Tab-separated table of C-alpha atoms in Angstrom:
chain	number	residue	atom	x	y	z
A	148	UNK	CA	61.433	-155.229	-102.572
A	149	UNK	CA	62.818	-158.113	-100.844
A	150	UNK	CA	62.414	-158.812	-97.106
A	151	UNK	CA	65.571	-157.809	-95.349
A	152	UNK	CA	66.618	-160.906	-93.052
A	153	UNK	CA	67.735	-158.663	-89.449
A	154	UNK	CA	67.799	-162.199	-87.395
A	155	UNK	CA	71.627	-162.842	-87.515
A	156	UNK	CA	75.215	-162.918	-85.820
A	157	UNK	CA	77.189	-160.607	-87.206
A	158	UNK	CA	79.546	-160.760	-83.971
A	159	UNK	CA	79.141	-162.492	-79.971
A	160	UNK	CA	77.386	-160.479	-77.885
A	161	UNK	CA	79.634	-161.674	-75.427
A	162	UNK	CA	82.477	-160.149	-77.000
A	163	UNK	CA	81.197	-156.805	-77.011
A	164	UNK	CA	79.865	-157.291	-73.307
A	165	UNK	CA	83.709	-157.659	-72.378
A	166	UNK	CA	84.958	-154.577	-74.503
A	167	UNK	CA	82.477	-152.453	-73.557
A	168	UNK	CA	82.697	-153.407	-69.672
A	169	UNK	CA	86.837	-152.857	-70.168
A	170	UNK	CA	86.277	-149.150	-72.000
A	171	UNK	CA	86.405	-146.275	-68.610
A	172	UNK	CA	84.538	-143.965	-70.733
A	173	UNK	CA	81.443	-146.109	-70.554
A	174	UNK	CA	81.558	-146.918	-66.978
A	175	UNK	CA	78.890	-144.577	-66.009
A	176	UNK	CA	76.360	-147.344	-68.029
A	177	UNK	CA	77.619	-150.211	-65.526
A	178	UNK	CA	77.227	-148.364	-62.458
A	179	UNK	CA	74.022	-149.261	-60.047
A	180	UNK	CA	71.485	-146.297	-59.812
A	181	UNK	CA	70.795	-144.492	-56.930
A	182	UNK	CA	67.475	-145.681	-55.689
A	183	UNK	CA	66.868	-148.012	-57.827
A	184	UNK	CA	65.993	-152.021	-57.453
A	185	UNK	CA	64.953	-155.154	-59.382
A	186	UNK	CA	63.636	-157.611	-56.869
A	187	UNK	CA	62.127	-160.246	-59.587
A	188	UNK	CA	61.810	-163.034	-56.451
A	189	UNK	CA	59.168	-160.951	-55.402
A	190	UNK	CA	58.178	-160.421	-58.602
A	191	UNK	CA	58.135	-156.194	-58.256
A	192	UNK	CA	60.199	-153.558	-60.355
A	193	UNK	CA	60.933	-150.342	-58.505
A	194	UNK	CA	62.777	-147.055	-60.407
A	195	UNK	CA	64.124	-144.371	-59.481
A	196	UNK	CA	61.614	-141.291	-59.027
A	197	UNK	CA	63.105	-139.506	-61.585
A	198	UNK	CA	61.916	-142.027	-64.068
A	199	UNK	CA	58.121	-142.118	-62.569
A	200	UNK	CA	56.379	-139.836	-65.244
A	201	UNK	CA	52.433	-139.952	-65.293
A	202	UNK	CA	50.940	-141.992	-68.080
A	203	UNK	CA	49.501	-138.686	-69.309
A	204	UNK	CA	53.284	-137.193	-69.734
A	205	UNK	CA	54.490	-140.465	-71.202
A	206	UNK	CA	51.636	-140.375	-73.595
A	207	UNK	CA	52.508	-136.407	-74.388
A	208	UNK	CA	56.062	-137.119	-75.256
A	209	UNK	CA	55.080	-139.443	-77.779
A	210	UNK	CA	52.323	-137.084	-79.214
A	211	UNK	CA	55.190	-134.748	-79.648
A	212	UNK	CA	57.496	-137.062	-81.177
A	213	UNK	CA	55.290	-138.785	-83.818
A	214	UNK	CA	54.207	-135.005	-84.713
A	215	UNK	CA	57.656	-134.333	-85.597
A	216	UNK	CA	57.996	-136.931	-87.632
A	217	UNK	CA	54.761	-136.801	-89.409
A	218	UNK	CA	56.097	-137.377	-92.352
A	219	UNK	CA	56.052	-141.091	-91.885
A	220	UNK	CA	60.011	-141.051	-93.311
A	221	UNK	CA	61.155	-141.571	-89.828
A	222	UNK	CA	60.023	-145.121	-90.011
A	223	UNK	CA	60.282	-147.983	-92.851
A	224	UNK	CA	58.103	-150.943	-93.090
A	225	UNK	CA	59.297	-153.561	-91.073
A	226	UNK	CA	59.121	-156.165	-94.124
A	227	UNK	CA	61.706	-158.771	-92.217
A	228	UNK	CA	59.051	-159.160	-89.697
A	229	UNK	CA	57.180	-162.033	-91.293
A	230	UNK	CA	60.521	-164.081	-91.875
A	231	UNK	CA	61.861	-163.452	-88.252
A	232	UNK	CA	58.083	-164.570	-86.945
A	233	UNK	CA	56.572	-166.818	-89.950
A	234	UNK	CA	53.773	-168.212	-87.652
A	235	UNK	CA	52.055	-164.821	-88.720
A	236	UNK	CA	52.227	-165.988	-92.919
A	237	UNK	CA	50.911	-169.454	-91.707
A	238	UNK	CA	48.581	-169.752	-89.217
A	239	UNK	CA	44.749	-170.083	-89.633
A	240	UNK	CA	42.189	-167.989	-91.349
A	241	UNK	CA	41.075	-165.587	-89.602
A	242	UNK	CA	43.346	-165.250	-87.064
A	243	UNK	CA	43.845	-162.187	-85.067
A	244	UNK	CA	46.814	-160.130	-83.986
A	245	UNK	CA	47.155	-157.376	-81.604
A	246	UNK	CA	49.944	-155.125	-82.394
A	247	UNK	CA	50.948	-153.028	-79.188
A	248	UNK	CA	53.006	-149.568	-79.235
A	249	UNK	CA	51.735	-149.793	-83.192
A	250	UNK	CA	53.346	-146.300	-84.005
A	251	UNK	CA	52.921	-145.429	-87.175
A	252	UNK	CA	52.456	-148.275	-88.626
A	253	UNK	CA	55.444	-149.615	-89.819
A	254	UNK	CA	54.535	-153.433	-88.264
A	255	UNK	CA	51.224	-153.579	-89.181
A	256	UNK	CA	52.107	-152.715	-92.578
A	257	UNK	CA	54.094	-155.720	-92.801
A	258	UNK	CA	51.635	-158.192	-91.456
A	259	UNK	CA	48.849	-157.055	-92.959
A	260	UNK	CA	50.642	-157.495	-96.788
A	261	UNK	CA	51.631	-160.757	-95.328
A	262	UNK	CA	48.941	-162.908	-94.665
A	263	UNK	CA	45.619	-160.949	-96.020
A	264	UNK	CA	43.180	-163.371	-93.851
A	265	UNK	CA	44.926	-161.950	-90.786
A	266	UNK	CA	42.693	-159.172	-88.368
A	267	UNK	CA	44.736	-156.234	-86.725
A	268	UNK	CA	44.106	-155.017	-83.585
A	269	UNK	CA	46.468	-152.119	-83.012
A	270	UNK	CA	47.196	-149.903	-80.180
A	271	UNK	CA	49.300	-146.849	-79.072
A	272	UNK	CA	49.437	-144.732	-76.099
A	273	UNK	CA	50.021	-141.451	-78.570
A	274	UNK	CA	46.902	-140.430	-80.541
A	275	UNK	CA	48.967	-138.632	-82.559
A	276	UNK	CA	50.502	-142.215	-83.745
A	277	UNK	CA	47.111	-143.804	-84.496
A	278	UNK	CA	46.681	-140.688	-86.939
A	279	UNK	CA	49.681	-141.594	-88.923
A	280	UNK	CA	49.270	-145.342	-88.567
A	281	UNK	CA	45.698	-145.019	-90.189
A	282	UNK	CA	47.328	-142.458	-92.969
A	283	UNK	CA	49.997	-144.974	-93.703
A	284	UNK	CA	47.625	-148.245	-94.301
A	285	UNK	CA	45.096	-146.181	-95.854
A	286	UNK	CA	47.876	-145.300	-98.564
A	287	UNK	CA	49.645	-148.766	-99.239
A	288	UNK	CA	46.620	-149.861	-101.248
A	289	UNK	CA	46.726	-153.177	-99.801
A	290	UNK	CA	43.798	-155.457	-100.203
A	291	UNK	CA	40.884	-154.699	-97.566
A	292	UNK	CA	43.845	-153.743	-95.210
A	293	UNK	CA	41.105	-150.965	-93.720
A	294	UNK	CA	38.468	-153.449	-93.512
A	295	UNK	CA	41.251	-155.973	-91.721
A	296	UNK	CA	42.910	-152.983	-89.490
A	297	UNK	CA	41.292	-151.481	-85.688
A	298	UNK	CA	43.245	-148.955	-84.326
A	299	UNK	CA	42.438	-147.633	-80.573
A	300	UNK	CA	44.361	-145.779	-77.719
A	301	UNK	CA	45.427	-147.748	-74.827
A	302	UNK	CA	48.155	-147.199	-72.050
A	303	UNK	CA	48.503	-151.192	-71.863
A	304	UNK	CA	51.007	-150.683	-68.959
A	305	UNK	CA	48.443	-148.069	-67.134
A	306	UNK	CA	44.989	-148.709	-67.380
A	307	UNK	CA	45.681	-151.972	-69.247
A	308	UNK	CA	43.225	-153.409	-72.437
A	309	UNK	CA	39.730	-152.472	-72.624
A	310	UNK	CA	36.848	-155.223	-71.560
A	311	UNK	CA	35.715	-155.371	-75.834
A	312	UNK	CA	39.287	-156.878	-76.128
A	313	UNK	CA	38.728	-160.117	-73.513
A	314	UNK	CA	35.716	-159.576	-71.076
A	315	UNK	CA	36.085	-161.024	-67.470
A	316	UNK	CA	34.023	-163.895	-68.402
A	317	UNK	CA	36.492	-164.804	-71.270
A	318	UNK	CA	39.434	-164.450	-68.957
A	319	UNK	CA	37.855	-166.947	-66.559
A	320	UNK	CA	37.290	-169.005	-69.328
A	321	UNK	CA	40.726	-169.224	-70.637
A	322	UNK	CA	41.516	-171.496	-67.612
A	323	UNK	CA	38.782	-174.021	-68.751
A	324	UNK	CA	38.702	-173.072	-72.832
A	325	UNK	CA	35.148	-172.824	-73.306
A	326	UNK	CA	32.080	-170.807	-73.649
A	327	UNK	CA	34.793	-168.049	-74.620
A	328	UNK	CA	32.628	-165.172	-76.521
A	329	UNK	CA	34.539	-165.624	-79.543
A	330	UNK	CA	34.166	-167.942	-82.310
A	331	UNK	CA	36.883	-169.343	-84.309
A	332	UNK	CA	34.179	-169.570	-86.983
A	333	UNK	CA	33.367	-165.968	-87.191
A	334	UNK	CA	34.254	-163.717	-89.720
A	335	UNK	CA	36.862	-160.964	-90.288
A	336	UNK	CA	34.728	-158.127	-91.564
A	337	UNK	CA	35.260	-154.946	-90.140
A	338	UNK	CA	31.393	-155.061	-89.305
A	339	UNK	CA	32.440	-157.458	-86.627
A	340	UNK	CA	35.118	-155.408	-84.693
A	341	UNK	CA	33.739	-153.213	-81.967
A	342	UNK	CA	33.268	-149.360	-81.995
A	343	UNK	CA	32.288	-146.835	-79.007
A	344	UNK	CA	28.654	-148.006	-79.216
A	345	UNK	CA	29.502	-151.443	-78.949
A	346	UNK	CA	31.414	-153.187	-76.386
A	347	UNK	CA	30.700	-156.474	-77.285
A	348	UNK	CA	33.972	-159.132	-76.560
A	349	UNK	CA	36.093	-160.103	-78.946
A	350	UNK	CA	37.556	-163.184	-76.795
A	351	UNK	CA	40.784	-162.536	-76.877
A	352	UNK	CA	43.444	-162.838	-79.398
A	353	UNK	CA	45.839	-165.382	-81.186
A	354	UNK	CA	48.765	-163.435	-81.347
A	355	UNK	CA	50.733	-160.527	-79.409
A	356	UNK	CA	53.386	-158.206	-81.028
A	357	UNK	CA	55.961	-156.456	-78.596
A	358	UNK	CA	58.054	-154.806	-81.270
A	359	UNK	CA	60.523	-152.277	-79.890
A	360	UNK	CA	57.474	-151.164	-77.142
A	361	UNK	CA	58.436	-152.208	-73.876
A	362	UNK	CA	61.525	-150.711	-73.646
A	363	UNK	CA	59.248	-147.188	-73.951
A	364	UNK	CA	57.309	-148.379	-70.670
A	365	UNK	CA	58.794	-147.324	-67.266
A	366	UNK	CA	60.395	-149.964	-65.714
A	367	UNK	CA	58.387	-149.631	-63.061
A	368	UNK	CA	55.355	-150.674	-64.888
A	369	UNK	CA	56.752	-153.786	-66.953
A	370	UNK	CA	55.690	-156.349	-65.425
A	371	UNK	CA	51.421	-155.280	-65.335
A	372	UNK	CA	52.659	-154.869	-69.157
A	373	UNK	CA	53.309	-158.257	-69.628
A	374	UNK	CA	50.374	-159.728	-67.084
A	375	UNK	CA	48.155	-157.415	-69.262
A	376	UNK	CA	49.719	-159.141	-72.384
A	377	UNK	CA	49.036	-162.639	-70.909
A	378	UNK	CA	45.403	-161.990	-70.327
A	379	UNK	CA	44.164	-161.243	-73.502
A	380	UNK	CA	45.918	-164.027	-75.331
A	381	UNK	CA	44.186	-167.413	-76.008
A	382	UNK	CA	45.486	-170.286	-74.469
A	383	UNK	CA	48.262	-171.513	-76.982
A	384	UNK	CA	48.379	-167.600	-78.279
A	385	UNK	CA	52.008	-166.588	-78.813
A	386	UNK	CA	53.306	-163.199	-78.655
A	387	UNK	CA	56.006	-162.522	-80.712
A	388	UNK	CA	59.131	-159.660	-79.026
A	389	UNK	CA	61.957	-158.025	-80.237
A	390	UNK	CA	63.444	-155.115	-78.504
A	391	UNK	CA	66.648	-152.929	-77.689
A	392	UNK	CA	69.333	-155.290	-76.191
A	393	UNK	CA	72.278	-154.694	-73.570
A	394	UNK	CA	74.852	-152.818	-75.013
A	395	UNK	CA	73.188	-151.767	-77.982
A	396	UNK	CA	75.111	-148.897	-79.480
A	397	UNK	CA	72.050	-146.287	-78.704
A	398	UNK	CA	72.392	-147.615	-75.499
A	399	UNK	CA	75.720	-146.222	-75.500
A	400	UNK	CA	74.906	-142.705	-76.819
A	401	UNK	CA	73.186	-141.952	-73.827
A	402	UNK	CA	74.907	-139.584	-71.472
A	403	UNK	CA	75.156	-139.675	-67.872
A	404	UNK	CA	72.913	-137.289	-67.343
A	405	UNK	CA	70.316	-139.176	-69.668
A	406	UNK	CA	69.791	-142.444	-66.898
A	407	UNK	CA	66.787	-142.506	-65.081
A	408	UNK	CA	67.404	-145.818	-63.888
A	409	UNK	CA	69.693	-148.992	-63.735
A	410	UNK	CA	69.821	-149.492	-67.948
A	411	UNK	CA	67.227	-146.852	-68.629
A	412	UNK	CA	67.495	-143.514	-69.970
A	413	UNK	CA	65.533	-141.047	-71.086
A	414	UNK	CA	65.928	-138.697	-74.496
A	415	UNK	CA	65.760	-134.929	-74.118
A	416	UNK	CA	62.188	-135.298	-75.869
A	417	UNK	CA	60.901	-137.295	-72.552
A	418	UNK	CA	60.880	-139.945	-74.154
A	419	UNK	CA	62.605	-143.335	-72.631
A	420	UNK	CA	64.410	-146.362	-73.672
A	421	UNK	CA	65.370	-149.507	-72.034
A	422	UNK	CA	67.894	-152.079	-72.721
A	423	UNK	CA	67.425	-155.736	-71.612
A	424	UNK	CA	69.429	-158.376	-71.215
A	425	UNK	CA	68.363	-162.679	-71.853
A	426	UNK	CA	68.122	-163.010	-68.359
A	427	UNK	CA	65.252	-159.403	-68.036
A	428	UNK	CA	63.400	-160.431	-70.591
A	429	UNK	CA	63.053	-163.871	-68.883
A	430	UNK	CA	62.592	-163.062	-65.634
A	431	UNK	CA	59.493	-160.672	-66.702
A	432	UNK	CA	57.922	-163.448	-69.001
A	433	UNK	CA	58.529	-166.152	-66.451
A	434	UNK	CA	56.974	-164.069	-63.356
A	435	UNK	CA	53.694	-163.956	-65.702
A	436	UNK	CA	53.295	-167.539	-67.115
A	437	UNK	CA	54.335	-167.068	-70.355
A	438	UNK	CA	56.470	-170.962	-71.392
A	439	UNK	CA	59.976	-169.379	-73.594
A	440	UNK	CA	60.393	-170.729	-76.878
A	441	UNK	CA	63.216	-168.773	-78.537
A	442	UNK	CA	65.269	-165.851	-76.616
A	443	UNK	CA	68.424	-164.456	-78.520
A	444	UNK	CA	70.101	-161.608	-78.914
A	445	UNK	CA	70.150	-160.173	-82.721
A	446	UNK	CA	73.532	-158.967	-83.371
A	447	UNK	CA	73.710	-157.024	-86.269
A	448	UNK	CA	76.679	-155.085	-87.978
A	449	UNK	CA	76.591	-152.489	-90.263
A	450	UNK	CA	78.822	-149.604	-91.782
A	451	UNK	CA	77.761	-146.024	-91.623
A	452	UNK	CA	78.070	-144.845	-95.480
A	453	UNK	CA	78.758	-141.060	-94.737
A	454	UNK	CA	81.265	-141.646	-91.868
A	455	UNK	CA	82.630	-144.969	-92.869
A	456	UNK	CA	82.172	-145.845	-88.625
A	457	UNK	CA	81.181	-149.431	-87.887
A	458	UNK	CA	77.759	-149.900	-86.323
A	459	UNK	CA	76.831	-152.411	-83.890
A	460	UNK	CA	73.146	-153.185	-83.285
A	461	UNK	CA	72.202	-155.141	-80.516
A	462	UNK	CA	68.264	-156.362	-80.252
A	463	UNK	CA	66.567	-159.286	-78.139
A	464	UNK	CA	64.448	-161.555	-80.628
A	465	UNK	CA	61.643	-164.217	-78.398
A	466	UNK	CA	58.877	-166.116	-78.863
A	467	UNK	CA	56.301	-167.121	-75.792
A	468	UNK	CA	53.176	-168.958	-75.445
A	469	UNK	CA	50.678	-169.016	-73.410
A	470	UNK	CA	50.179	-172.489	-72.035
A	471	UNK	CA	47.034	-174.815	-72.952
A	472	UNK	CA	45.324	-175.427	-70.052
A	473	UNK	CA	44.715	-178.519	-69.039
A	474	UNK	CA	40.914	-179.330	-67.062
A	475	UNK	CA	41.530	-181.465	-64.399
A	476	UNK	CA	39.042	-184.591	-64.573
């Protein structure tokens, strides 16, 4: 099956922006929240308290929602993914990826067919997700995709990534680039990837995937997401984003009732969606040290075949890096 090319332009974003700020009946998504504040000088994000869930309640309503849709139907591979980020076919043996908010698997199926030299890292707040993401890869029958693939639970916006991951010593490091515990040499057997007895450091990763994950995290906790992010990427790493955009038409499903916050909302399941605009998803990468190398919106058009009703799909597509560091003399 061929890869499905999502990165287009089927209409201007700022087109819609004007008909959807001109339509009364969608005022109530325009309107400031009570409560609520972005102050990104200071580089904080406050919500309002009806959007501050524990971790553990985040973590629940995704339980719940992945066991619904156990049936792994819910989700299709994301096989686009490797043409809308093809630094993930060709970059070097041996690199490594860490795939945040994996889900059930539906990205790391798609980079793990891709490039079969690549090792997957792949994390999820809902343990009920790492279930069906292990299911899932266990029955493509790709080639030593078990042997390539390391799932493990992590809040990354909580309690951020675990010390195996990048060790303080490594993250010291990273401003200097060397004695890092990793080796660019070493191999990607399974045998090498930690487990509960062992907790030695991996050194960090080449890439990060944000694939329709932060918009699940509170907006409250974004921005340790991101610094979290920026730690356990190599100098040079990139991590690759794509996400719900302003004015998306789920965006515009939500009722009034539904907002939690200035362009977040939460479903009746408890779980929550955010919708960011170019200048957000700057703001939060820029506050962290992350250098922009792409940032569009994805505009995609398509037409409902049982209702005949046009739908418009709005998503963010960007690339970051992590800078190289340069030692002063």
């Amino acid at each position: 099956m061929a890869a499905a090319n999502y990165y287009s332009k089927d209409f201007e974003w700022d087109q819609l922006r004007q008909e959807i700020e001109n339509n009364p009946s969608l005022a109530h998504h325009l309107l400031p929240f009570p409560n609520s504040s972005i102050t990104q000088n200071q580089h904080t994000l406050l919500s309002s308290p009806l959007s501050l869930c524990s971790p553990q309640e985040d973590s629940e309503a995704w339980n719940k929602f992945h066991t619904r849709h156990s049936t792994g139907k819910f989700f299709k591979e994301r096989r686009y993914l490797l043409k809308e980020f093809p630094e993930l076919a060709s970059c070097r043996d041996c690199s490594t990826v860490l795939e945040i908010g994996c889900g059930n698997g539906s990205t790391a199926l798609a980079i793990l067919r891709g490039n079969k030299s690549i090792s997957l890292f792949a994390c999820d707040c809902s343990t009920e997700a790492l279930e069906r993401a292990k299911e899932n890869i266990e029955a493509a029958n790709i080639n030593l995709a078990k042997e390539r693939f390391y799932p493990f639970q992590c809040d990354f916006s909580a309690s951020g990534f675990p010390n195996w991951l990048v060790c303080s010593s490594c993250r010291e490091n990273f401003f200097q680039k060397q004695n890092m515990c990793s080796s660019d040499a070493r191999s990607c057997s399974k045998q090498d990837f930690p487990s509960a007895k062992n907790n030695n450091c991996i050194g960090g990763v080449d890439f990060v995937t944000l694939i329709f994950t932060l918009s699940a995290v509170p907006l409250h906790r974004m921005l340790r997401a991101i610094t979290e992010c920026f730690s356990v990427l190599k100098p040079g790493g990139l991590l690759l984003f794509r996400d719900y955009g302003l004015y998306d038409m789920t965006m515009l499903r939500f009722e009034p009732e539904q907002r939690v916050g200035y362009r977040e909302y939460m479903r009746t399941d408890g779980t929550r969606s955010y919708f960011f605009s170019l200048d957000s998803v700057r703001d939060l990468f820029y506050g962290t040290g992350f250098t922009e190398l792409e940032l569009e919106y994805c505009c995609v058009q398509s037409v409902n075949r049982r209702n005949g009703k046009i739908m418009r799909r709005v998503w963010i597509h960007g690339k970051f890096q992590k800078p190289h560091v340069h030692v002063c003399s």
